[in-house]
């Protein structure tokens, strides 16, 4: 006999969260340790499990309902009668009704109820870390020829994002109307500074990343390269690609490189190089304006 693992991931459009899935995987691990075979009831968009409506309920000795709020309403009122003959376990649940009024479980290890509270079991979950990647894209720059090339660059970035697991943070550097909800230059830079890697078709996406020691895959959306490529050459940053000569293989290699410590060191070196060079620019600016002011006074 087997155990059926169910939760809000077993029902369509019921708001299954990352915490629900972590708790589900822990429950499956604990069942294996207990020597139980199991099926997981899943509903779209999740796949690979069973549909609780169509399985043979009599093939299960136990049902474990894991994680989230749990009350005596739909779809629970449809789910429980199908498995009325099973040993029912509630794991990591928030019971919405007092236990002396209603509790259908043979064994309840609740997260919280009218009787007691426990830590959420996701504390025991160990997830693989994925890179946190800022994506800073430009829509178009009509002042340049070949206006549609930026779409080639943006599409290449989207394919890269779809090809591997990463936590993507969209970052908009425009402040007259910001799609990311950012309100100031400080907020934009602070967000970029916390990324592990930046994918960008914007010059300042690259500049603000390197300024904060964050490697950037910069794609120049101008045919043959424009200001982004020229800036990268000036800074000595090697990962500046042009949209009209871009390949997915090149992007994948750049991504792997930018997650290395040598890439972070190179990014910091570019920042130091830029700041040293800009001291001359600052001094030249101040000196020129000072000279102009003195001549006017004379």
mmCIF file of C-alpha atoms in Angstrom:
data_model
loop_
_atom_site.group_PDB
_atom_site.id
_atom_site.type_symbol
_atom_site.label_atom_id
_atom_site.label_comp_id
_atom_site.label_asym_id
_atom_site.label_seq_id
_atom_site.Cartn_x
_atom_site.Cartn_y
_atom_site.Cartn_z
ATOM 1 C CA UNK A 1 0.000 0.000 0.000
ATOM 2 C CA UNK A 2 1.129 3.508 -0.764
ATOM 3 C CA UNK A 3 0.770 7.009 0.635
ATOM 4 C CA UNK A 4 -0.725 9.894 -1.307
ATOM 5 C CA UNK A 5 0.898 13.271 -0.694
ATOM 6 C CA UNK A 6 -1.458 16.187 -1.328
ATOM 7 C CA UNK A 7 -1.506 19.933 -0.746
ATOM 8 C CA UNK A 8 -2.545 23.101 -2.471
ATOM 9 C CA UNK A 9 -0.305 22.045 -5.362
ATOM 10 C CA UNK A 10 -2.883 19.275 -5.969
ATOM 11 C CA UNK A 11 -5.606 21.714 -7.050
ATOM 12 C CA UNK A 12 -5.638 24.159 -9.950
ATOM 13 C CA UNK A 13 -5.402 27.875 -9.216
ATOM 14 C CA UNK A 14 -5.225 27.485 -5.450
ATOM 15 C CA UNK A 15 -2.095 29.595 -5.016
ATOM 16 C CA UNK A 16 0.530 26.956 -4.269
ATOM 17 C CA UNK A 17 3.660 28.732 -3.025
ATOM 18 C CA UNK A 18 7.377 27.986 -2.919
ATOM 19 C CA UNK A 19 6.911 27.113 0.761
ATOM 20 C CA UNK A 20 4.217 24.575 -0.152
ATOM 21 C CA UNK A 21 6.585 22.848 -2.566
ATOM 22 C CA UNK A 22 9.432 22.847 -0.047
ATOM 23 C CA UNK A 23 7.139 21.278 2.552
ATOM 24 C CA UNK A 24 5.923 18.742 0.003
ATOM 25 C CA UNK A 25 9.475 17.645 -0.805
ATOM 26 C CA UNK A 26 10.287 17.329 2.904
ATOM 27 C CA UNK A 27 7.199 15.177 3.442
ATOM 28 C CA UNK A 28 8.300 12.917 0.590
ATOM 29 C CA UNK A 29 11.785 12.630 2.105
ATOM 30 C CA UNK A 30 10.335 11.720 5.503
ATOM 31 C CA UNK A 31 8.067 9.098 3.916
ATOM 32 C CA UNK A 32 11.081 7.487 2.267
ATOM 33 C CA UNK A 33 12.857 7.394 5.620
ATOM 34 C CA UNK A 34 9.763 5.742 7.101
ATOM 35 C CA UNK A 35 9.855 3.098 4.365
ATOM 36 C CA UNK A 36 6.694 4.289 2.595
ATOM 37 C CA UNK A 37 6.256 4.415 -1.152
ATOM 38 C CA UNK A 38 4.164 7.362 -2.275
ATOM 39 C CA UNK A 39 2.511 9.281 -5.084
ATOM 40 C CA UNK A 40 2.222 13.057 -5.198
ATOM 41 C CA UNK A 41 -1.080 14.561 -6.289
ATOM 42 C CA UNK A 42 -0.353 17.423 -8.685
ATOM 43 C CA UNK A 43 -2.478 19.754 -10.777
ATOM 44 C CA UNK A 44 -1.366 22.102 -13.599
ATOM 45 C CA UNK A 45 0.937 23.872 -13.973
ATOM 46 C CA UNK A 46 2.772 21.221 -11.946
ATOM 47 C CA UNK A 47 3.432 17.909 -13.685
ATOM 48 C CA UNK A 48 4.844 14.460 -12.998
ATOM 49 C CA UNK A 49 2.381 13.389 -10.310
ATOM 50 C CA UNK A 50 -1.091 11.863 -10.223
ATOM 51 C CA UNK A 51 -4.579 13.335 -10.411
ATOM 52 C CA UNK A 52 -6.320 12.713 -7.072
ATOM 53 C CA UNK A 53 -9.713 12.637 -8.797
ATOM 54 C CA UNK A 54 -8.816 9.705 -11.047
ATOM 55 C CA UNK A 55 -6.576 7.512 -8.869
ATOM 56 C CA UNK A 56 -7.885 4.405 -7.137
ATOM 57 C CA UNK A 57 -8.405 5.661 -3.593
ATOM 58 C CA UNK A 58 -8.326 2.114 -2.236
ATOM 59 C CA UNK A 59 -4.703 1.710 -3.354
ATOM 60 C CA UNK A 60 -3.607 4.139 -0.631
ATOM 61 C CA UNK A 61 -3.309 3.337 3.055
ATOM 62 C CA UNK A 62 -2.301 6.869 4.064
ATOM 63 C CA UNK A 63 -2.954 10.389 2.821
ATOM 64 C CA UNK A 64 -0.686 13.230 3.921
ATOM 65 C CA UNK A 65 -2.039 16.742 3.360
ATOM 66 C CA UNK A 66 0.891 19.117 3.716
ATOM 67 C CA UNK A 67 1.271 22.872 4.263
ATOM 68 C CA UNK A 68 -0.971 25.882 4.218
ATOM 69 C CA UNK A 69 -4.312 26.957 5.647
ATOM 70 C CA UNK A 70 -6.826 24.131 6.051
ATOM 71 C CA UNK A 71 -10.554 24.568 6.567
ATOM 72 C CA UNK A 72 -13.839 22.758 6.094
ATOM 73 C CA UNK A 73 -14.687 24.178 2.665
ATOM 74 C CA UNK A 74 -14.227 23.467 -1.024
ATOM 75 C CA UNK A 75 -12.120 21.766 -2.407
ATOM 76 C CA UNK A 76 -11.408 19.962 0.878
ATOM 77 C CA UNK A 77 -15.052 18.899 1.114
ATOM 78 C CA UNK A 78 -14.615 17.141 -2.243
ATOM 79 C CA UNK A 79 -11.157 15.739 -1.501
ATOM 80 C CA UNK A 80 -11.689 14.147 1.931
ATOM 81 C CA UNK A 81 -14.653 11.884 1.076
ATOM 82 C CA UNK A 82 -12.649 10.233 -1.739
ATOM 83 C CA UNK A 83 -10.066 9.031 0.787
ATOM 84 C CA UNK A 84 -12.345 8.415 3.761
ATOM 85 C CA UNK A 85 -10.883 4.961 4.350
ATOM 86 C CA UNK A 86 -7.280 6.188 4.610
ATOM 87 C CA UNK A 87 -5.188 7.147 7.628
ATOM 88 C CA UNK A 88 -5.227 10.936 7.207
ATOM 89 C CA UNK A 89 -2.218 12.977 8.308
ATOM 90 C CA UNK A 90 -2.160 16.766 8.469
ATOM 91 C CA UNK A 91 1.363 18.175 8.296
ATOM 92 C CA UNK A 92 2.432 21.819 8.664
ATOM 93 C CA UNK A 93 -1.137 23.125 8.424
ATOM 94 C CA UNK A 94 -2.771 26.234 9.816
ATOM 95 C CA UNK A 95 -6.121 24.970 11.078
ATOM 96 C CA UNK A 96 -8.783 27.572 10.339
ATOM 97 C CA UNK A 97 -11.345 26.170 12.778
ATOM 98 C CA UNK A 98 -10.970 25.224 16.450
ATOM 99 C CA UNK A 99 -9.958 21.580 16.811
ATOM 100 C CA UNK A 100 -12.828 20.825 19.180
ATOM 101 C CA UNK A 101 -15.201 21.951 16.419
ATOM 102 C CA UNK A 102 -13.618 20.163 13.453
ATOM 103 C CA UNK A 103 -10.495 18.142 12.668
ATOM 104 C CA UNK A 104 -10.618 15.276 10.167
ATOM 105 C CA UNK A 105 -7.116 13.964 10.828
ATOM 106 C CA UNK A 106 -5.972 10.675 12.299
ATOM 107 C CA UNK A 107 -2.674 12.413 13.048
ATOM 108 C CA UNK A 108 -2.279 16.193 13.076
ATOM 109 C CA UNK A 109 1.185 17.772 13.216
ATOM 110 C CA UNK A 110 -0.045 21.298 12.652
ATOM 111 C CA UNK A 111 1.895 24.477 12.109
ATOM 112 C CA UNK A 112 -0.683 26.236 14.250
ATOM 113 C CA UNK A 113 -4.141 25.505 15.610
ATOM 114 C CA UNK A 114 -6.328 26.258 18.604
ATOM 115 C CA UNK A 115 -4.206 23.738 20.535
ATOM 116 C CA UNK A 116 -0.588 24.587 19.698
ATOM 117 C CA UNK A 117 1.946 26.061 17.256
ATOM 118 C CA UNK A 118 5.171 24.762 15.700
ATOM 119 C CA UNK A 119 7.833 26.269 13.428
ATOM 120 C CA UNK A 120 7.079 25.978 9.724
ATOM 121 C CA UNK A 121 8.848 22.892 8.379
ATOM 122 C CA UNK A 122 10.396 24.813 5.481
ATOM 123 C CA UNK A 123 13.133 25.732 7.987
ATOM 124 C CA UNK A 124 14.450 22.206 7.314
ATOM 125 C CA UNK A 125 14.332 22.596 3.530
ATOM 126 C CA UNK A 126 17.632 22.924 1.718
ATOM 127 C CA UNK A 127 17.362 24.443 -1.744
ATOM 128 C CA UNK A 128 20.140 24.646 -4.304
ATOM 129 C CA UNK A 129 21.311 28.232 -4.628
ATOM 130 C CA UNK A 130 20.846 29.820 -8.035
ATOM 131 C CA UNK A 131 22.456 33.023 -9.297
ATOM 132 C CA UNK A 132 20.563 36.259 -8.708
ATOM 133 C CA UNK A 133 20.631 38.031 -12.057
ATOM 134 C CA UNK A 134 19.601 41.592 -12.815
ATOM 135 C CA UNK A 135 18.166 42.139 -16.293
ATOM 136 C CA UNK A 136 18.466 45.726 -17.541
ATOM 137 C CA UNK A 137 17.022 46.109 -21.037
ATOM 138 C CA UNK A 138 16.453 48.979 -23.419
ATOM 139 C CA UNK A 139 13.403 49.165 -25.687
ATOM 140 C CA UNK A 140 14.832 51.247 -28.495
ATOM 141 C CA UNK A 141 17.039 54.210 -29.209
ATOM 142 C CA UNK A 142 15.703 55.922 -32.350
ATOM 143 C CA UNK A 143 18.786 58.101 -32.648
ATOM 144 C CA UNK A 144 20.706 55.054 -33.873
ATOM 145 C CA UNK A 145 20.324 53.327 -37.218
ATOM 146 C CA UNK A 146 19.112 49.743 -37.265
ATOM 147 C CA UNK A 147 16.434 50.397 -34.655
ATOM 148 C CA UNK A 148 15.161 46.827 -34.512
ATOM 149 C CA UNK A 149 18.517 45.297 -33.574
ATOM 150 C CA UNK A 150 17.774 45.901 -29.892
ATOM 151 C CA UNK A 151 15.022 43.270 -30.188
ATOM 152 C CA UNK A 152 17.617 40.727 -31.331
ATOM 153 C CA UNK A 153 19.661 41.467 -28.214
ATOM 154 C CA UNK A 154 16.673 41.387 -25.854
ATOM 155 C CA UNK A 155 15.425 38.119 -27.368
ATOM 156 C CA UNK A 156 18.866 36.559 -26.938
ATOM 157 C CA UNK A 157 18.849 37.543 -23.256
ATOM 158 C CA UNK A 158 15.367 36.084 -22.798
ATOM 159 C CA UNK A 159 16.523 32.788 -24.366
ATOM 160 C CA UNK A 160 19.496 32.723 -22.006
ATOM 161 C CA UNK A 161 17.235 33.319 -18.998
ATOM 162 C CA UNK A 162 14.909 30.511 -20.119
ATOM 163 C CA UNK A 163 17.779 28.069 -20.671
ATOM 164 C CA UNK A 164 18.900 27.686 -17.048
ATOM 165 C CA UNK A 165 17.747 28.261 -13.498
ATOM 166 C CA UNK A 166 18.330 31.736 -12.096
ATOM 167 C CA UNK A 167 16.485 34.265 -9.963
ATOM 168 C CA UNK A 168 15.762 37.106 -12.387
ATOM 169 C CA UNK A 169 15.312 40.672 -11.154
ATOM 170 C CA UNK A 170 14.041 43.093 -13.842
ATOM 171 C CA UNK A 171 15.670 46.492 -13.296
ATOM 172 C CA UNK A 172 14.562 49.647 -15.086
ATOM 173 C CA UNK A 173 17.088 52.497 -15.009
ATOM 174 C CA UNK A 174 14.604 55.090 -16.365
ATOM 175 C CA UNK A 175 13.309 57.369 -13.627
ATOM 176 C CA UNK A 176 10.775 59.538 -15.458
ATOM 177 C CA UNK A 177 8.572 56.433 -15.647
ATOM 178 C CA UNK A 178 9.983 53.352 -13.928
ATOM 179 C CA UNK A 179 8.488 49.910 -14.578
ATOM 180 C CA UNK A 180 10.325 48.386 -11.592
ATOM 181 C CA UNK A 181 8.881 50.818 -9.047
ATOM 182 C CA UNK A 182 12.267 52.426 -8.432
ATOM 183 C CA UNK A 183 12.202 56.118 -7.559
ATOM 184 C CA UNK A 184 15.767 57.372 -7.378
ATOM 185 C CA UNK A 185 19.263 56.806 -8.703
ATOM 186 C CA UNK A 186 20.228 55.464 -5.273
ATOM 187 C CA UNK A 187 17.518 52.810 -5.454
ATOM 188 C CA UNK A 188 18.574 51.753 -8.961
ATOM 189 C CA UNK A 189 22.241 51.455 -8.036
ATOM 190 C CA UNK A 190 21.544 49.735 -4.718
ATOM 191 C CA UNK A 191 19.549 47.050 -6.513
ATOM 192 C CA UNK A 192 22.175 46.508 -9.205
ATOM 193 C CA UNK A 193 24.908 46.345 -6.545
ATOM 194 C CA UNK A 194 23.189 43.379 -4.883
ATOM 195 C CA UNK A 195 23.118 41.242 -8.023
ATOM 196 C CA UNK A 196 25.576 38.441 -8.738
ATOM 197 C CA UNK A 197 25.429 39.139 -12.452
ATOM 198 C CA UNK A 198 23.767 41.696 -14.730
ATOM 199 C CA UNK A 199 22.456 41.059 -18.245
ATOM 200 C CA UNK A 200 22.033 44.348 -20.021
ATOM 201 C CA UNK A 201 21.565 46.204 -23.274
ATOM 202 C CA UNK A 202 21.972 49.550 -21.488
ATOM 203 C CA UNK A 203 25.242 51.404 -21.035
ATOM 204 C CA UNK A 204 24.452 52.350 -17.456
ATOM 205 C CA UNK A 205 23.376 48.787 -16.736
ATOM 206 C CA UNK A 206 26.975 47.787 -17.463
ATOM 207 C CA UNK A 207 28.568 50.833 -15.839
ATOM 208 C CA UNK A 208 26.654 50.612 -12.545
ATOM 209 C CA UNK A 209 27.302 46.877 -12.359
ATOM 210 C CA UNK A 210 31.068 47.221 -12.853
ATOM 211 C CA UNK A 211 31.142 50.225 -10.520
ATOM 212 C CA UNK A 212 29.919 47.881 -7.781
ATOM 213 C CA UNK A 213 32.118 44.929 -8.738
ATOM 214 C CA UNK A 214 29.281 43.011 -10.397
ATOM 215 C CA UNK A 215 30.145 41.262 -13.681
ATOM 216 C CA UNK A 216 27.922 42.278 -16.591
ATOM 217 C CA UNK A 217 27.090 40.665 -19.899
ATOM 218 C CA UNK A 218 26.678 43.797 -21.973
ATOM 219 C CA UNK A 219 25.117 43.506 -25.415
ATOM 220 C CA UNK A 220 25.427 46.549 -27.628
ATOM 221 C CA UNK A 221 22.148 46.902 -29.565
ATOM 222 C CA UNK A 222 23.806 49.012 -32.256
ATOM 223 C CA UNK A 223 24.996 47.230 -35.410
ATOM 224 C CA UNK A 224 28.766 46.853 -35.263
ATOM 225 C CA UNK A 225 28.829 48.269 -31.743
ATOM 226 C CA UNK A 226 28.246 51.752 -30.394
ATOM 227 C CA UNK A 227 28.621 53.461 -27.044
ATOM 228 C CA UNK A 228 28.412 50.262 -24.957
ATOM 229 C CA UNK A 229 31.204 48.528 -26.817
ATOM 230 C CA UNK A 230 33.341 51.670 -26.786
ATOM 231 C CA UNK A 231 32.796 52.111 -23.042
ATOM 232 C CA UNK A 232 33.699 48.464 -22.366
ATOM 233 C CA UNK A 233 36.902 48.854 -24.350
ATOM 234 C CA UNK A 234 37.729 52.011 -22.416
ATOM 235 C CA UNK A 235 37.190 50.233 -19.100
ATOM 236 C CA UNK A 236 38.946 47.029 -20.157
ATOM 237 C CA UNK A 237 35.815 44.905 -19.642
ATOM 238 C CA UNK A 238 35.939 41.833 -21.915
ATOM 239 C CA UNK A 239 32.264 40.783 -21.938
ATOM 240 C CA UNK A 240 30.781 43.272 -24.392
ATOM 241 C CA UNK A 241 28.970 41.656 -27.299
ATOM 242 C CA UNK A 242 27.225 43.124 -30.344
ATOM 243 C CA UNK A 243 23.664 42.134 -31.196
ATOM 244 C CA UNK A 244 24.311 41.663 -34.910
ATOM 245 C CA UNK A 245 27.117 39.139 -34.297
ATOM 246 C CA UNK A 246 25.661 37.361 -31.275
ATOM 247 C CA UNK A 247 25.289 33.608 -30.776
ATOM 248 C CA UNK A 248 23.566 31.708 -27.982
ATOM 249 C CA UNK A 249 26.747 29.687 -27.433
ATOM 250 C CA UNK A 250 28.717 32.893 -26.890
ATOM 251 C CA UNK A 251 26.128 34.079 -24.367
ATOM 252 C CA UNK A 252 26.267 30.804 -22.447
ATOM 253 C CA UNK A 253 30.057 30.990 -22.204
ATOM 254 C CA UNK A 254 29.864 34.614 -21.071
ATOM 255 C CA UNK A 255 27.322 33.678 -18.396
ATOM 256 C CA UNK A 256 29.572 30.927 -17.028
ATOM 257 C CA UNK A 257 32.565 33.270 -16.959
ATOM 258 C CA UNK A 258 30.696 36.062 -15.197
ATOM 259 C CA UNK A 259 29.852 33.775 -12.281
ATOM 260 C CA UNK A 260 33.535 33.162 -11.533
ATOM 261 C CA UNK A 261 35.742 34.929 -9.025
ATOM 262 C CA UNK A 262 38.163 36.085 -11.774
ATOM 263 C CA UNK A 263 35.236 37.892 -13.412
ATOM 264 C CA UNK A 264 34.367 39.657 -10.153
ATOM 265 C CA UNK A 265 38.008 40.628 -9.720
ATOM 266 C CA UNK A 266 38.069 41.956 -13.288
ATOM 267 C CA UNK A 267 34.904 43.986 -12.637
ATOM 268 C CA UNK A 268 36.489 45.571 -9.552
ATOM 269 C CA UNK A 269 39.645 46.303 -11.534
ATOM 270 C CA UNK A 270 37.573 48.090 -14.186
ATOM 271 C CA UNK A 271 36.046 50.263 -11.496
ATOM 272 C CA UNK A 272 39.449 51.213 -10.090
ATOM 273 C CA UNK A 273 40.724 51.977 -13.584
ATOM 274 C CA UNK A 274 37.720 54.171 -14.338
ATOM 275 C CA UNK A 275 37.966 56.124 -11.098
ATOM 276 C CA UNK A 276 41.658 56.871 -11.640
ATOM 277 C CA UNK A 277 41.013 58.078 -15.185
ATOM 278 C CA UNK A 278 38.093 60.227 -14.099
ATOM 279 C CA UNK A 279 40.191 62.104 -11.573
ATOM 280 C CA UNK A 280 41.886 63.739 -14.579
ATOM 281 C CA UNK A 281 38.489 64.545 -16.102
ATOM 282 C CA UNK A 282 37.360 66.143 -12.840
ATOM 283 C CA UNK A 283 40.528 68.216 -12.520
ATOM 284 C CA UNK A 284 40.360 69.316 -16.162
ATOM 285 C CA UNK A 285 36.709 70.361 -15.755
ATOM 286 C CA UNK A 286 37.345 72.361 -12.587
ATOM 287 C CA UNK A 287 40.503 73.952 -13.972
ATOM 288 C CA UNK A 288 38.823 75.005 -17.222
ATOM 289 C CA UNK A 289 35.853 76.600 -15.470
ATOM 290 C CA UNK A 290 38.130 78.294 -12.933
ATOM 291 C CA UNK A 291 40.229 79.788 -15.736
ATOM 292 C CA UNK A 292 37.099 81.039 -17.508
ATOM 293 C CA UNK A 293 35.854 82.671 -14.317
ATOM 294 C CA UNK A 294 39.185 84.360 -13.690
ATOM 295 C CA UNK A 295 39.352 85.729 -17.243
ATOM 296 C CA UNK A 296 35.842 87.169 -16.929
ATOM 297 C CA UNK A 297 36.733 88.835 -13.662
ATOM 298 C CA UNK A 298 39.875 90.295 -15.221
#
